[in-house]
Amino acid sequence: VNDLGLAHIGHAELLTPFPEDSLSFFVELFGMEVEAHEGQSVYLRGWGDYQRYSLKLTESPLPGLGHMAIRARSQDALERCARTIERTRLGLGWIDGDLGHGPAYRCHDPDGHLIELYFETERYEPPPHLRPALKNVPQRYVGRGAAVKRLDHVNLLAADVAANRRFAQEELGFRLYEQIVLEDGSEAGAWMSLTIAAHELIYVADHARTRGRLHHLAFFVDTREEVLRAADLLLDAQVPIEAAPSKHAIAQGMFLYVYEPGGNRVEVTTGTHFIYDPVYEPVVWSEAERARGQAWGVKTIDTFHTYGTPDVSGRATGPPIPPTSRVPA
Amino acid sequence: VNDLGLAHIGHAELLTPFPEDSLSFFVELFGMEVEAHEGQSVYLRGWGDYQRYSLKLTESPLPGLGHMAIRARSQDALERCARTIERTRLGLGWIDGDLGHGPAYRCHDPDGHLIELYFETERYEPPPHLRPALKNVPQRYVGRGAAVKRLDHVNLLAADVAANRRFAQEELGFRLYEQIVLEDGSEAGAWMSLTIAAHELIYVADHARTRGRLHHLAFFVDTREEVLRAADLLLDAQVPIEAAPSKHAIAQGMFLYVYEPGGNRVEVTTGTHFIYDPVYEPVVWSEAERARGQAWGVKTIDTFHTYGTPDVSGRATGPPIPPTSRVPA
Amino acid sequence: VNDLGLAHIGHAELLTPFPEDSLSFFVELFGMEVEAHEGQSVYLRGWGDYQRYSLKLTESPLPGLGHMAIRARSQDALERCARTIERTRLGLGWIDGDLGHGPAYRCHDPDGHLIELYFETERYEPPPHLRPALKNVPQRYVGRGAAVKRLDHVNLLAADVAANRRFAQEELGFRLYEQIVLEDGSEAGAWMSLTIAAHELIYVADHARTRGRLHHLAFFVDTREEVLRAADLLLDAQVPIEAAPSKHAIAQGMFLYVYEPGGNRVEVTTGTHFIYDPVYEPVVWSEAERARGQAWGVKTIDTFHTYGTPDVSGRATGPPIPPTSRVPA
Amino acid sequence: VNDLGLAHIGHAELLTPFPEDSLSFFVELFGMEVEAHEGQSVYLRGWGDYQRYSLKLTESPLPGLGHMAIRARSQDALERCARTIERTRLGLGWIDGDLGHGPAYRCHDPDGHLIELYFETERYEPPPHLRPALKNVPQRYVGRGAAVKRLDHVNLLAADVAANRRFAQEELGFRLYEQIVLEDGSEAGAWMSLTIAAHELIYVADHARTRGRLHHLAFFVDTREEVLRAADLLLDAQVPIEAAPSKHAIAQGMFLYVYEPGGNRVEVTTGTHFIYDPVYEPVVWSEAERARGQAWGVKTIDTFHTYGTPDVSGRATGPPIPPTSRVPA
């Protein structure tokens, strides 16, 4: 076990060229709460987040990932981890922190995504109208929209999956649970986690050969029924559904993929595929196996392999709306 | 088959001494939409109602049932049914109609509950913000609160269950599916329906020996998971839960019972126990069988046998808040 | 309301060239119980069937539908209905009955499917090991495999949908709830029911211009979760999945389509889209609307429009196994 | 973080005076597979266990816990942990291992429960009829009975909760997530975990002042619907239900408690209440808070506070069958 002392992904920053529409999407349709506004950013939380937020939504000319932040298990672990990364060419140095958390060490992954590591954090204190009935949950369950509980995982596009996978394992202490390896030996995807959860960080191959792009952010709900319910809700809200609810072969999660108004792909997910084995042998999928589609045989949708944010397809604007979508043309 | 031409219960009128709080409850927590205001009444609908509303909420000094309205299968059937009832001492005569429906014949059941029969009705036309994606559903699924779909059934207290059960069967054409008969031969409950649905109208014994009281109104959701989710929501909203989600022995429905702010008991229910047999032999439960509790052995809560609206217990105000409720005393 | 006195579809007879494999499929994977063997047939039941069986499985050189049987609401209604059909060229006359039910009147629909109408029936009496805990359900819930509750609906291919739809409405009293009408005015599908259930009998266009073919039989489960669970089970049992769980636009049912070993398409379905309106205006879908796929945007799989039993494609044997299926080639 | 290098509870040994009945219960009703027989023991697995088994069922004059086995994260960690325990009076020494795993260090907890620590283990290799369709799950999902996935947690009775809680934290590295502390400062319960899962090991007060008793073993299913379905199944199988499905306040899990034929209490559970905070402040519940019952207000059943195995109540035989149970007296 390569245990470098990081605990879990604490939050992600999503960039959007349409901040008001994106905010409305995450509040009304994903059911998140606004915890704070600051500058061009809004900080949003799911009802199960123990920290103040897990999504920072920031206005930007193009969509994509601002940064991803990982919480360390202690201040010592944070400093140890920072020193290790400093020895690579990827370290960027310390910042004072951000809303809700203390000093953070910044670095890039090899593909150029911005990562922050921090330990000190503010635990969420709900205002009276969001106080829960039970003291072991952080916030009242209001149930608005899809009512996502928290950020679940981050899926990043990378020109060189293997290099980023190694960085995540060796410098950040992620454990590799599943991967796709093509016949020529090149890696097309890597599913990694800091915990027993089936995945927290995923790298998949970016065929566009650009850098630092986002594939999707995934938000957790407790049950498969909530994923189906989210599809009912988002359909009627005229949100473009890229992939209807079904079950992933890799990591066994239930999924629903849609585009938020900024053009970023976001997922509603759930699953209880836990990896208890401390010395788990990663599962390796071949091209032929992946061609069989998702768990129940649903063919993986083409755009899933081609679209990321920012978009580099030359398409005038916005994500590739599925032809079967019920969104007005 | 005693088929007198009535189709289904179209709506119920609920009386409340706290109309603003009750309205807020049905809109914010049960997720109903306000279709119209008129006089002291608000007309509310679930997302699955094909008519304009299924709940009429009316300000009144005491809680309870205003009236229950049953839609006939045709104008002919309505008039035929009215003529039959006119021959009993229970007929009250025709009214011009109410918001959303045409002429109605009014009568009492033997216990004194007010019943209206009608045929002509307005089908729901959603405003733009409530238009659904699919044309075979009446309204957009917004998913607010428990997001009840429609009124499901009406449970009335009656001093003489047998007399009211006979009235419903003989004058209204309800089919009897289940009943409780005590050792002395007296009837303690009757579960009846106009369709294959397991129940639409229920009479249970009123030990208070008053008349015209309401036991509860039940609202339908599509899945058992939504009943559990409703409990999560209502718990955090500090709504007093009389009976947590479990499964009824009689009629096999999943249930959750709470008190709305007016003091009336309301249920979130689902179930797919259909009675396809056109000559079904009613299931008769004995006292001993009922003493075994609900389907999975949960003891039926005492207040379920004693509380109705209006309350006649002499309690100062409001329903008997369960001692285990997390509502501030 | 055109009420001709039929109650519901009581059972269907499925033909199979591989009777042992088909029997094993329905018992082990769909979880049905064998109620009786007779001649080349086995009679099977879901745990919720109030009659002895809802599926008669019969050995035959080719797969397809043997017959479909509809129960009348009374002996009078049966005889009245038979006299009406006798006046058309489609009546075939009375038979003495079959295992579990009394005299039946046989006829063809215009496409040549064999239909039987009956009233007298034997209610199921469970043997000791299948006695349920609650007296209002017919059988113990064993939960084996997908544990289907009962036959839900029958979907028939027809060269002339309109003619068969009219026959079902006018001679059998079915109510039309939804239909597909092409731009040239021709009908491509009709969804009909004898009850508030969203469909019991469906006709869809048979492009093969043969007669009397079966599209699929659908079996009911109580919840959407059970449909997902069935997919998990059938995947691991190497059953070819034609269409993974998703939600129909028409009739709003949750679906899962697989091929049983005889080559017939069978569905696991659930849904609580009830039609309470006694004078419902049928929903008409256009070609363009259907091109948008199922409810959540899943494209309808091609074989769904082309494959039926018996197969007339000239394919050597068996159904068109999906390329994404995990069944060994 | 007190990280002593243990990974998770690997299996538990349950003692039963009625081994054949208990075996039939775990195979037919909980849906486990028999992996091996050896001596007076049968080794059983859930479909999600990555090791060969998670339940060892052993014939014994009295019911209760044989031992609980915890897997270390490495051989080094195992040896380090053993050395630490050796310094207390609770170490018992090494054994060669048991079926499916290597050398184990044995000790008692302060209450006298037998604990084994091991690292080397055999991963499950399914026989052909239990091979799954997807390579990242260990076994085919057959779906028999409640179809439990794996052992989830172990709940032990202890005369001195605080002493055992400290032992688990300090010697075994468990993290304390929730506890009950009475007004006099004494501890009545402790919920602990080695992972982000809400609990793996629980101690609750044993008022009988005996030692080494078992409160219950809990087995995991993926969804709340499966807990409800298990209740339907077990009801019809005449298994005594101690507590019908509902939701725990502590740790937020969905529960169903029954007695297996040996007299031991077993639970079907699910939940996704994860503790991601690496320096989580344990939630402390008071007597008054616990008196409010479970999450949705269900009063905790009396026997839950009084019954454990072996039973010391002087009752002639077997568990306290609930009066509402539908099991024949």
XYZ file of C-alpha atoms in Angstrom, chain A residues 19 27 54 274:
4
model
C -22.499 31.416 -14.844
C -29.226 24.845 -7.456
C -17.654 20.505 -2.873
C -16.227 -1.241 -2.501
